[in-house]
Short mmCIF file of C-alpha atoms in Angstrom, two decimals:
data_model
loop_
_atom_site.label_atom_id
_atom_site.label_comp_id
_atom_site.label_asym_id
_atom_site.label_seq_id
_atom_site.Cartn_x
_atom_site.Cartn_y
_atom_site.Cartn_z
CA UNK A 18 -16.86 -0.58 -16.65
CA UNK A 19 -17.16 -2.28 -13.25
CA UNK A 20 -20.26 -1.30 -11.49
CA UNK A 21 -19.75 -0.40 -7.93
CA UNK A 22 -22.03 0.62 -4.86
CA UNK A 23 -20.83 1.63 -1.24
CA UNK A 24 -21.82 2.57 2.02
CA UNK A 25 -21.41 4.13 5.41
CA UNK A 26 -20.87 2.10 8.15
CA UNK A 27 -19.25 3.91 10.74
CA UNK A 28 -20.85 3.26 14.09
CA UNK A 29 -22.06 0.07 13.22
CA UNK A 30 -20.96 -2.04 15.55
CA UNK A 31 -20.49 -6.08 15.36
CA UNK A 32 -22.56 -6.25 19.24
CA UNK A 33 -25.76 -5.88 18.05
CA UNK A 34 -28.56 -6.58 15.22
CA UNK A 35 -28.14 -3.37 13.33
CA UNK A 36 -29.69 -3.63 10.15
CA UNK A 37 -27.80 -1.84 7.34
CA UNK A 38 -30.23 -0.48 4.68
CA UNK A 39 -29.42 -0.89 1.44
CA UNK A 40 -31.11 1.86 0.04
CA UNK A 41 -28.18 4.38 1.34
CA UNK A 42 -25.99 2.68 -1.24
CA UNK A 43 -24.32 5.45 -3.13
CA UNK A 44 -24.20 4.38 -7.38
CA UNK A 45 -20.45 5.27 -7.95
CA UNK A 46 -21.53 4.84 -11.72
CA UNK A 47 -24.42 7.71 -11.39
CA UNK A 48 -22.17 10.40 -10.19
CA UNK A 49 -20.46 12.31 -13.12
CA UNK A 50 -18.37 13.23 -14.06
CA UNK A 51 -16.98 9.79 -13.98
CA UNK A 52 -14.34 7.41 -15.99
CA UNK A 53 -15.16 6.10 -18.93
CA UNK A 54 -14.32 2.81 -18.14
CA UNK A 55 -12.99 1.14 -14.86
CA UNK A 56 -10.62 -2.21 -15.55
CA UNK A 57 -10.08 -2.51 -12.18
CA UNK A 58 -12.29 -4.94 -9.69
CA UNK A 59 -10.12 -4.85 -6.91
CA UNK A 60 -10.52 -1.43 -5.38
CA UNK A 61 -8.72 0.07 -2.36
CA UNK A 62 -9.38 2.28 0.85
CA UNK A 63 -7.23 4.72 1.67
CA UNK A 64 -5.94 8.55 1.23
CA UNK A 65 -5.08 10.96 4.04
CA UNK A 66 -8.51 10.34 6.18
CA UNK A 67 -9.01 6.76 4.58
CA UNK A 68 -11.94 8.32 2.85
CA UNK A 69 -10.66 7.62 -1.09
CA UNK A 70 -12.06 4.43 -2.84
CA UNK A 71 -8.76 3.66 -5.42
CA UNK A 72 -8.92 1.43 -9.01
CA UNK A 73 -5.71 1.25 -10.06
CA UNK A 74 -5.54 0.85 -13.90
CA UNK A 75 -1.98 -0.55 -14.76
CA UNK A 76 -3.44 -2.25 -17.26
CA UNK A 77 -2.32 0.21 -19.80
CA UNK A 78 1.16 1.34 -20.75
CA UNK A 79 0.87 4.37 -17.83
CA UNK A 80 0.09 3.47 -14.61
CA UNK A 81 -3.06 6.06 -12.87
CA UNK A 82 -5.89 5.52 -10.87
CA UNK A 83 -9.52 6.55 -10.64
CA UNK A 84 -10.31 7.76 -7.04
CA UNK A 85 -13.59 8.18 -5.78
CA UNK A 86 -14.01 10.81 -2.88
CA UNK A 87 -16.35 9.64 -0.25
CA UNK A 88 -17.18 12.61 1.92
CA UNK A 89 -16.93 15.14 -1.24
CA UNK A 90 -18.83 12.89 -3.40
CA UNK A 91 -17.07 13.24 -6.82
CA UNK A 92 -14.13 10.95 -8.85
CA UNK A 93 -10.91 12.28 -9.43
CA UNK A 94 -9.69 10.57 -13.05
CA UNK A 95 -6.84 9.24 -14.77
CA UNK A 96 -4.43 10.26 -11.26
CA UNK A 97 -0.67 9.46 -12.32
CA UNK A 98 0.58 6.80 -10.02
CA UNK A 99 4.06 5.40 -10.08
CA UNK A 100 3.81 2.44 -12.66
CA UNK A 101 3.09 -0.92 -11.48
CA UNK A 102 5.23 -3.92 -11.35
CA UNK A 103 2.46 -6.10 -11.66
CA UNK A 104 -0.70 -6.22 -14.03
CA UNK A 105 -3.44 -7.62 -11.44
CA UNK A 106 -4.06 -8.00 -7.77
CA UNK A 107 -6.02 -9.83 -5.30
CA UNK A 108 -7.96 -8.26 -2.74
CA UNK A 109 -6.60 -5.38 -1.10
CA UNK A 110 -6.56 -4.84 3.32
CA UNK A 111 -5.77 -1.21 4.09
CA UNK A 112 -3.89 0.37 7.01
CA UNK A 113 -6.12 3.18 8.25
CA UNK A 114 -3.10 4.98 10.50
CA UNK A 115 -0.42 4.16 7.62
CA UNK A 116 -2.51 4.65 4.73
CA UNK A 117 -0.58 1.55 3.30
CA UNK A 118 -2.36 -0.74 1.72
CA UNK A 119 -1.65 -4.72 0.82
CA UNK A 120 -2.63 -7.12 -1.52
CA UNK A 121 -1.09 -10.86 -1.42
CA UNK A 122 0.55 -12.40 -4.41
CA UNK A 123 1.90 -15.28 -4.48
CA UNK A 124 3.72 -17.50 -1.46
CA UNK A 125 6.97 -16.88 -2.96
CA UNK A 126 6.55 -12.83 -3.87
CA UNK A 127 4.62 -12.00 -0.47
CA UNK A 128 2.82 -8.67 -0.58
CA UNK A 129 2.57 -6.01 -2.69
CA UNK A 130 2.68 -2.49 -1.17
CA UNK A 131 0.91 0.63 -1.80
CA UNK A 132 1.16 3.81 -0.14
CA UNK A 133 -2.45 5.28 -0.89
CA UNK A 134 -1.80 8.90 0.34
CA UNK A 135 1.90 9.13 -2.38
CA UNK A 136 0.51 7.57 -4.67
CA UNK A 137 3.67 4.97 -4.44
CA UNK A 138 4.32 1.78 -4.47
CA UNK A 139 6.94 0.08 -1.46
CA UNK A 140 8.90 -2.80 -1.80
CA UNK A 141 8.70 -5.94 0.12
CA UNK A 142 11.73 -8.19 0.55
CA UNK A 143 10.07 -11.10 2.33
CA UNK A 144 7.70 -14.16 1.90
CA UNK A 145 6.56 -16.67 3.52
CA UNK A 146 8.01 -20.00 1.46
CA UNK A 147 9.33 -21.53 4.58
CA UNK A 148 5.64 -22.50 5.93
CA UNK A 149 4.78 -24.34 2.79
CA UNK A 150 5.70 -28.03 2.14
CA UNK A 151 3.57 -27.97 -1.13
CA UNK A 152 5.23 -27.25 -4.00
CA UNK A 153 2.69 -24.78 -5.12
CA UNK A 154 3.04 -21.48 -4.94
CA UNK A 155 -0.63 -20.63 -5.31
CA UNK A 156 -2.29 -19.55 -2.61
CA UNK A 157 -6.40 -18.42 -2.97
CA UNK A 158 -9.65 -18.68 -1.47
CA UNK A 159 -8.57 -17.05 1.63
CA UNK A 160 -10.08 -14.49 3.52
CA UNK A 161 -7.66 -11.55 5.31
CA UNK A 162 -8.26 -8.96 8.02
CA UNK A 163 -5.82 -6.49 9.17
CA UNK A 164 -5.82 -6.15 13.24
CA UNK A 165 -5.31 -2.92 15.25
CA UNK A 166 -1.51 -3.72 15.65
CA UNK A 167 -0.90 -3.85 11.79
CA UNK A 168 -0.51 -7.57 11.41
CA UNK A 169 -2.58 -8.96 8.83
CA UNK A 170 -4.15 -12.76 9.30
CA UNK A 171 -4.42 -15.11 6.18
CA UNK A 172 -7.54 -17.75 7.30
CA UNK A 173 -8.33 -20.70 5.56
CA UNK A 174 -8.38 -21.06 1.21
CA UNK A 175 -5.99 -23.92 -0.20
CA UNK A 176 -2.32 -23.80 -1.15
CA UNK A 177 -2.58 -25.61 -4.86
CA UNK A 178 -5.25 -28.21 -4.53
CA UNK A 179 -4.62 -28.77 -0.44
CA UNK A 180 -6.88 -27.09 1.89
CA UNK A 181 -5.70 -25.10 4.26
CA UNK A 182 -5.90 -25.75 7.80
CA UNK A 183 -7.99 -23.17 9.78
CA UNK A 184 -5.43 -23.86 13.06
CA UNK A 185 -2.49 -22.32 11.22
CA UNK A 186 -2.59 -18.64 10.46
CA UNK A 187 -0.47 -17.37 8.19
CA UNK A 188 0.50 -13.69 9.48
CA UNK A 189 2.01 -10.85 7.64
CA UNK A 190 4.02 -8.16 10.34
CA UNK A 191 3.16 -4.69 8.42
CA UNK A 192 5.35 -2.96 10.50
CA UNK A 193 8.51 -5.25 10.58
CA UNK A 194 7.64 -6.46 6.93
CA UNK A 195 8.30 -10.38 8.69
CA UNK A 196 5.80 -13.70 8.43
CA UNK A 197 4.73 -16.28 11.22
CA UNK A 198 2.48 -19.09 10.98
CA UNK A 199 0.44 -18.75 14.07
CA UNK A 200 -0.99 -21.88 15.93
CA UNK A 201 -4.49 -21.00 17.13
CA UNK A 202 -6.06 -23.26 20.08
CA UNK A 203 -9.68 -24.25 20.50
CA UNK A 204 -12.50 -25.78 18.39
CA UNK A 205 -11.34 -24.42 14.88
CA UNK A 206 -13.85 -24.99 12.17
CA UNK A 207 -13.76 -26.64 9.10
CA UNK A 208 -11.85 -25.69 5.99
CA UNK A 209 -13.41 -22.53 4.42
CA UNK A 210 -13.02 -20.44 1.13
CA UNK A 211 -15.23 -17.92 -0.20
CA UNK A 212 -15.60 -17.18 3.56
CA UNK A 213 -15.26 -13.68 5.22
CA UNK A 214 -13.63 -12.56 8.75
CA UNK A 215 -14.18 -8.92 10.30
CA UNK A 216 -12.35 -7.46 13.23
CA UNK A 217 -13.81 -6.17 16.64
CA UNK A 218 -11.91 -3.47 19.11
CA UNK A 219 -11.81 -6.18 21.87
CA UNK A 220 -9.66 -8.86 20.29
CA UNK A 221 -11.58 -11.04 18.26
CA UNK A 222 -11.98 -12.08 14.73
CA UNK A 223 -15.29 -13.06 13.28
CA UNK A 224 -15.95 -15.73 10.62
CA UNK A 225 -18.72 -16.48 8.69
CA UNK A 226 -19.13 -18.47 5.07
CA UNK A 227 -18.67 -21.16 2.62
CA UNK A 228 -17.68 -24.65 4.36
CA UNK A 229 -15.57 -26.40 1.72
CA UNK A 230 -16.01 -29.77 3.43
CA UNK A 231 -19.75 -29.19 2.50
CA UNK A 232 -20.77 -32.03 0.27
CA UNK A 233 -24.51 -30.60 -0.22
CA UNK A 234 -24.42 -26.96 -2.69
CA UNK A 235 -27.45 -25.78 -0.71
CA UNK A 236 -25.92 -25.81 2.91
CA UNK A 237 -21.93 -24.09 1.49
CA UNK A 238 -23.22 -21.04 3.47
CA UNK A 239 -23.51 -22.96 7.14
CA UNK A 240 -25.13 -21.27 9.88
CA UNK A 241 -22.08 -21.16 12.07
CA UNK A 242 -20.37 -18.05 13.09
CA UNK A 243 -16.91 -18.35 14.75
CA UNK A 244 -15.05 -16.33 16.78
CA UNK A 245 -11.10 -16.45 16.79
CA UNK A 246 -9.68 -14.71 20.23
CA UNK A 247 -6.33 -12.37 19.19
CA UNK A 248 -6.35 -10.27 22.29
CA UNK A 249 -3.26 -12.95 23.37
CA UNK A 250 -0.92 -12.00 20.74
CA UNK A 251 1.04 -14.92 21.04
CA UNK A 252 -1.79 -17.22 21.60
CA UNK A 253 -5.21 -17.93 19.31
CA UNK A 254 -7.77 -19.54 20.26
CA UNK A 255 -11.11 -20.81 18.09
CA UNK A 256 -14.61 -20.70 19.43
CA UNK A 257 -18.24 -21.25 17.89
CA UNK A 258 -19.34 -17.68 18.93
CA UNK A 259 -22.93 -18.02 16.96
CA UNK A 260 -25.68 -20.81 15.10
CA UNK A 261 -28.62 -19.12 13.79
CA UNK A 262 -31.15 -20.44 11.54
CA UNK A 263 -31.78 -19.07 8.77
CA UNK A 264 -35.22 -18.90 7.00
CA UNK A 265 -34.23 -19.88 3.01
CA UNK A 266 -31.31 -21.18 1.51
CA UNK A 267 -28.94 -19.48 0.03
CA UNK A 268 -27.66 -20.69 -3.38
CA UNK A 269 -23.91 -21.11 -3.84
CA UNK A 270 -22.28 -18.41 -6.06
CA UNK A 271 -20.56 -19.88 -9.65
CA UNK A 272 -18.56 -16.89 -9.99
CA UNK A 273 -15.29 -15.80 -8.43
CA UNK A 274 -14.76 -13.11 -6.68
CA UNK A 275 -17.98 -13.39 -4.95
CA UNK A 276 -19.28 -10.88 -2.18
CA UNK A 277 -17.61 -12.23 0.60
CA UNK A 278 -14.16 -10.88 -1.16
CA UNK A 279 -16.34 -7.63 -1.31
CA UNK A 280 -16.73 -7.85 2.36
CA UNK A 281 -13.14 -8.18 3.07
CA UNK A 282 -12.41 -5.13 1.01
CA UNK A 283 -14.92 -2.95 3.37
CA UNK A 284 -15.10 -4.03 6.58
CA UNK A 285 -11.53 -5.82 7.66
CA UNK A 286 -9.93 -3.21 5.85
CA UNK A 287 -8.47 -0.15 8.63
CA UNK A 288 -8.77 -3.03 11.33
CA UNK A 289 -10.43 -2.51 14.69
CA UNK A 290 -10.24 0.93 15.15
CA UNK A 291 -11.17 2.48 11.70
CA UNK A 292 -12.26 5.97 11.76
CA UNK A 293 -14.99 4.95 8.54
CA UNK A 294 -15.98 1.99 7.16
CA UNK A 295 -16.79 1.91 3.51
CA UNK A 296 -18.07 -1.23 2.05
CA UNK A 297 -17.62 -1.73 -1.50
CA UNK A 298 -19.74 -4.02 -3.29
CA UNK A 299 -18.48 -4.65 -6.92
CA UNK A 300 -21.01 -6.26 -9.30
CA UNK A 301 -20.40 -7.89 -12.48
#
């Protein structure tokens, strides 16, 4: 079984130095009665008030899903969902308003589609092959965020063995179910994977993480935090919003996913204007 914490952060905001403490974490495994076993580690927020933490399990013949119940506190098991088309997903960014939620699968399959509140799964008849010189169709180490007006941003990873560049932002239109590559201005930073971006109300996107260009193992998680402006929908800009100093070193992580792709499950997931944050931590 994966084991799984989360907690609260509604009202937390991104402005100041709130310090989240961790012993409000809630032990999904403690509260019973629970599933036997969880395959999934690639949860998803949603339901009717975005309060529902999903694993599908279409690992098995039937497609269901375990659903954990935030504000009742108590798992609903082995919930019939329509069956799958696929067997595994990446990382899943959730529509708060839509209850939709999206997980990215290859360059030339786009996204795959779930509507969290039916239980159903919504075809996608685009992708977005026509950005991509590289013959691969591979596209990881990214980091996603879903913005107030239901487009969701693709920053950074590689495509194959070629790293991304962080000026061109592969965008997914939820709503018209289209792709762009935006252009963003400024003073973008270096390549990153294993990184993670968040959302705030007034039009910016902040990143923090792993530098790939980062020769030295110790220094992968740079002190930089930087701020992409999307309050200009048709024009991005970069900026080095933050350099703190930190007091230790932080050894890189050998194992992927790592808990940045935790943090883009919790906090990018309803965009700017989520009614509740959950953050889901998944440990293995």
């Amino acid at each position: 079984m994966v084991d799984a914490d989360f907690i609260h952060l509604k009202g937390i905001s991104l402005d100041s130095d709130t310090i989240v403490n961790k012993t409000n974490l809630v032990d999904l495994t403690i509260v019973k009665p629970r599933p036997d076993a969880i395959f999934s580690d690639r949860p998803i927020l949603g339901g009717k008030t975005h309060n529902q933490i999903m694993f599908l399990e279409p690992i098995l013949d039937d497609s269901f899903a375990d659903i954990f119940d935030t504000t009742l506190n108590r798992w609903e098991i082995n919930v019939n969902v329509d069956k799958s088309f696929m067997k595994f997903f990446k990382i899943w960014v959730s529509n708060e308003k839509t209850g939709k939620a999206y997980s990215f699968i290859s360059i030339e399959n786009g996204v795959a589609i779930f509507d969290t509140i039916n239980l159903k799964w919504i075809n996608s008849t685009s992708n977005p092959q026509e950005f991509f010189t590289n013959k691969s169709n591979l596209y990881t180490g990214f980091a996603q965020v879903m913005l107030s007006n239901g487009k969701i941003l693709y920053i950074g990873g590689t495509v194959g063995k070629v790293k991304q560049s962080m000026s061109k932002i592969l965008t997914y239109d939820s709503e018209t179910d289209t792709w762009t590559m935006m252009i963003a201005a400024g003073n973008a930073p270096e390549g990153r994977i294993e990184h993670t971006v968040v959302s705030t109300s007034d039009g910016r996107v902040i990143l923090y993480g792993k530098n790939e260009s980062e020769k030295d193992p110790l220094k992968y998680n740079n002190k930089e935090i930087y701020k992409l402006d999307v309050s200009d929908p048709l024009k991005y800009k970069w900026s080095l919003l933050s350099n703190f100093e930190d007091s230790e070193k932080i050894e890189p992580t050998t194992t992927f996913p790592n808990s940045s792709n935790a943090i883009q499950t919790d906090v990018s997931v309803g965009g700017s204007s989520i009614f509740k944050n959950i953050g889901l931590k998944p440990r293995w």
